[in-house]
Amino acid sequence: AVTKIQTMTRSWMCRRKMLQRSEEAHQVQVVVTRTASAVAIQSMIRSWKSRRVYLQRLEQDRHIKDEREAIAATTIQTMARSWQCQSELSKRIMEAQEFDLSRKLIAVTKIQTMTRSWMCRRKMLQRSEEAHQVQVVVTRTASAVAIQSMIRSWKSRRVYLQRLEQDRHIKDEREAIAATTIQTMARSWQCQSELSK
């Protein structure tokens, strides 16, 4: 009987320990499960926060990129308009300079033409007057007078030829001065055109 009691007592104690250990193991399992769940929830919250921060930074970077692209586009448009205005202004300046030079060349040509025409008419009047004077002398005077008149006419013609030579020399000098003036104006216009470029 004592042995049975001891055996029953030991068996009860053993079952009690097994139950305690089983309960302790269950509690440990519950704690581990709850801890894992908490860690998983914290990990999900951190991931969500990190993703939210990442998306915010991505949105900020996209906004900054859009602003920079807008500024760059505005700068390029401003530079293009400025270049277009400068090109148009340079073109108009060159056209005005070309028009002014053409007017000056036309004026110089007209002055030269008028000068030559006046000199030609003057020479023709002088020759006509000399011929008339010779005709009068030949008609009214005798041979000796005619000879003297011829001598005078020769002298006058000589003087006239000298004057004609002088006039031709003066004309050549004036034309040379006019050509030099035109060349100087053309070089000045060319230099101004190169400087404006």
Coordinates of C-alpha atoms in Angstrom, one line a residue:
A1 CA 0.0 0.0 0.0
V2 CA 2.8 2.4 0.9
T3 CA 4.5 1.6 -2.4
K4 CA 1.4 2.3 -4.3
I5 CA 0.9 5.5 -2.5
Q6 CA 4.4 6.6 -3.2
T7 CA 4.0 5.5 -6.8
M8 CA 0.8 7.4 -7.2
T9 CA 2.3 10.4 -5.4
R10 CA 5.4 10.4 -7.7
S11 CA 3.1 9.9 -10.8
W12 CA 0.9 12.9 -9.7
M13 CA 4.0 15.0 -9.1
C14 CA 5.4 14.0 -12.4
R15 CA 2.2 14.9 -14.2
R16 CA 2.0 18.2 -12.4
K17 CA 5.5 19.1 -13.4
M18 CA 4.7 18.1 -17.0
L19 CA 1.6 20.3 -16.9
Q20 CA 3.6 23.2 -15.5
R21 CA 6.3 22.8 -18.1
S22 CA 3.7 22.5 -20.8
E23 CA 2.0 25.6 -19.6
E24 CA 5.3 27.4 -19.3
A25 CA 6.2 26.3 -22.9
H26 CA 2.8 27.5 -24.1
Q27 CA 3.3 30.9 -22.4
V28 CA 6.7 31.2 -23.9
Q29 CA 5.2 30.3 -27.3
V30 CA 2.5 33.0 -26.8
V31 CA 5.2 35.6 -25.8
V32 CA 7.3 34.6 -28.8
T33 CA 4.3 34.8 -31.1
R34 CA 3.3 38.2 -29.7
T35 CA 6.9 39.5 -29.8
A36 CA 7.2 38.4 -33.5
S37 CA 3.8 40.0 -34.3
A38 CA 5.0 43.2 -32.6
V39 CA 8.3 43.2 -34.4
A40 CA 6.4 42.5 -37.7
I41 CA 4.0 45.4 -37.0
Q42 CA 6.9 47.7 -36.1
S43 CA 8.8 46.6 -39.2
M44 CA 5.7 47.3 -41.4
I45 CA 5.3 50.8 -39.7
R46 CA 9.0 51.6 -40.3
S47 CA 8.7 50.4 -43.9
W48 CA 5.6 52.5 -44.4
K49 CA 7.3 55.5 -42.8
S50 CA 10.4 55.0 -44.9
R51 CA 8.4 54.6 -48.1
R52 CA 6.4 57.7 -47.2
V53 CA 9.7 59.7 -46.6
Y54 CA 11.0 58.2 -49.9
L55 CA 7.9 59.2 -51.8
Q56 CA 8.0 62.7 -50.3
R57 CA 11.7 63.1 -51.2
L58 CA 10.9 61.8 -54.7
E59 CA 8.1 64.3 -55.1
Q60 CA 10.4 67.1 -53.8
D61 CA 13.1 66.0 -56.3
R62 CA 10.6 65.9 -59.1
H63 CA 9.3 69.4 -58.1
I64 CA 12.9 70.7 -58.0
K65 CA 13.6 69.1 -61.3
D66 CA 10.5 70.7 -62.9
E67 CA 11.5 74.1 -61.5
R68 CA 15.0 73.7 -62.9
E69 CA 13.7 72.6 -66.3
A70 CA 11.3 75.5 -66.3
I71 CA 14.1 78.0 -65.4
A72 CA 16.3 76.4 -68.0
A73 CA 13.6 76.7 -70.7
T74 CA 12.9 80.3 -69.7
T75 CA 16.6 81.1 -69.9
I76 CA 17.0 79.4 -73.3
Q77 CA 13.9 81.3 -74.6
T78 CA 15.3 84.6 -73.3
M79 CA 18.7 84.0 -74.9
A80 CA 17.0 83.0 -78.2
R81 CA 14.9 86.1 -78.2
S82 CA 17.9 88.3 -77.3
W83 CA 19.9 86.7 -80.1
Q84 CA 17.0 87.2 -82.6
C85 CA 16.7 90.8 -81.6
Q86 CA 20.5 91.4 -81.9
S87 CA 20.5 89.7 -85.3
E88 CA 17.6 91.8 -86.5
L89 CA 19.2 95.0 -85.2
S90 CA 22.5 94.2 -86.8
K91 CA 20.7 93.4 -90.1
R92 CA 18.8 96.7 -90.0
I93 CA 22.0 98.6 -89.2
M94 CA 23.8 97.0 -92.1
E95 CA 20.8 97.7 -94.4
A96 CA 20.8 101.4 -93.2
Q97 CA 24.6 101.6 -93.8
E98 CA 24.3 100.1 -97.2
F99 CA 21.5 102.5 -98.1
D100 CA 23.5 105.4 -96.8
L101 CA 26.6 104.3 -98.8
S102 CA 24.5 103.9 -101.9
R103 CA 23.0 107.4 -101.5
K104 CA 26.5 108.8 -101.0
L105 CA 27.8 107.0 -104.1
I106 CA 24.9 108.2 -106.2
A107 CA 25.4 111.8 -104.9
V108 CA 29.2 111.6 -105.8
T109 CA 28.4 110.2 -109.2
K110 CA 25.8 113.0 -109.8
I111 CA 28.3 115.7 -108.7
Q112 CA 30.9 114.3 -111.1
T113 CA 28.5 114.1 -114.0
M114 CA 27.3 117.7 -113.4
T115 CA 30.9 118.9 -113.2
R116 CA 31.9 117.2 -116.4
S117 CA 28.8 118.5 -118.2
W118 CA 29.5 122.1 -117.0
M119 CA 33.1 121.8 -118.1
C120 CA 32.1 120.4 -121.5
R121 CA 29.6 123.2 -122.1
R122 CA 32.2 125.8 -121.1
K123 CA 34.7 124.4 -123.5
M124 CA 32.1 124.3 -126.3
L125 CA 31.2 127.9 -125.7
Q126 CA 34.8 128.9 -125.7
R127 CA 35.4 127.1 -129.0
S128 CA 32.3 128.6 -130.5
E129 CA 33.3 132.1 -129.5
E130 CA 36.8 131.7 -130.8
A131 CA 35.5 130.4 -134.1
H132 CA 33.1 133.4 -134.4
Q133 CA 35.9 135.8 -133.7
V134 CA 38.1 134.1 -136.3
Q135 CA 35.3 134.4 -138.9
V136 CA 34.8 138.1 -138.1
V137 CA 38.5 138.8 -138.5
V138 CA 38.8 136.9 -141.7
T139 CA 35.8 138.7 -143.2
R140 CA 36.7 142.3 -142.2
T141 CA 40.5 142.4 -142.6
A142 CA 43.0 141.9 -145.3
S143 CA 45.6 139.1 -145.7
A144 CA 48.1 140.6 -143.3
V145 CA 45.4 141.1 -140.7
A146 CA 44.2 137.6 -141.4
I147 CA 47.7 136.3 -140.9
Q148 CA 48.0 138.2 -137.7
S149 CA 44.6 136.9 -136.7
M150 CA 45.8 133.4 -137.5
I151 CA 48.9 133.9 -135.4
R152 CA 46.8 135.2 -132.5
S153 CA 44.4 132.3 -133.0
W154 CA 47.3 129.9 -132.9
K155 CA 48.5 131.6 -129.7
S156 CA 45.0 131.5 -128.3
R157 CA 44.7 127.9 -129.3
R158 CA 48.0 127.2 -127.6
V159 CA 46.8 129.0 -124.5
Y160 CA 43.5 127.1 -124.8
L161 CA 45.4 123.8 -125.1
Q162 CA 47.4 124.7 -122.1
R163 CA 44.3 125.6 -120.2
L164 CA 42.7 122.4 -121.4
E165 CA 45.7 120.5 -120.2
Q166 CA 45.5 122.3 -116.9
D167 CA 41.7 121.6 -116.7
R168 CA 42.3 117.9 -117.5
H169 CA 45.0 117.8 -114.8
I170 CA 42.6 119.4 -112.3
K171 CA 39.9 117.0 -113.4
D172 CA 42.2 114.0 -112.9
E173 CA 43.1 115.3 -109.5
R174 CA 39.4 115.8 -108.6
E175 CA 38.6 112.3 -109.8
A176 CA 41.5 110.9 -107.9
I177 CA 40.3 112.7 -104.7
A178 CA 36.7 111.5 -105.4
A179 CA 37.9 107.9 -105.9
T180 CA 40.0 108.1 -102.7
T181 CA 37.0 109.5 -100.8
I182 CA 34.8 106.6 -102.1
Q183 CA 37.4 104.1 -101.1
T184 CA 37.8 105.6 -97.7
M185 CA 34.0 105.5 -97.2
A186 CA 33.8 101.9 -98.4
R187 CA 36.6 100.9 -96.0
S188 CA 35.0 102.7 -93.1
W189 CA 31.6 101.0 -93.8
Q190 CA 33.4 97.6 -94.1
C191 CA 35.2 98.2 -90.7
Q192 CA 31.9 99.3 -89.1
S193 CA 30.1 96.2 -90.5
E194 CA 32.9 93.9 -89.1
L195 CA 32.7 95.7 -85.7
S196 CA 29.0 95.3 -85.6
K197 CA 29.3 91.5 -86.2

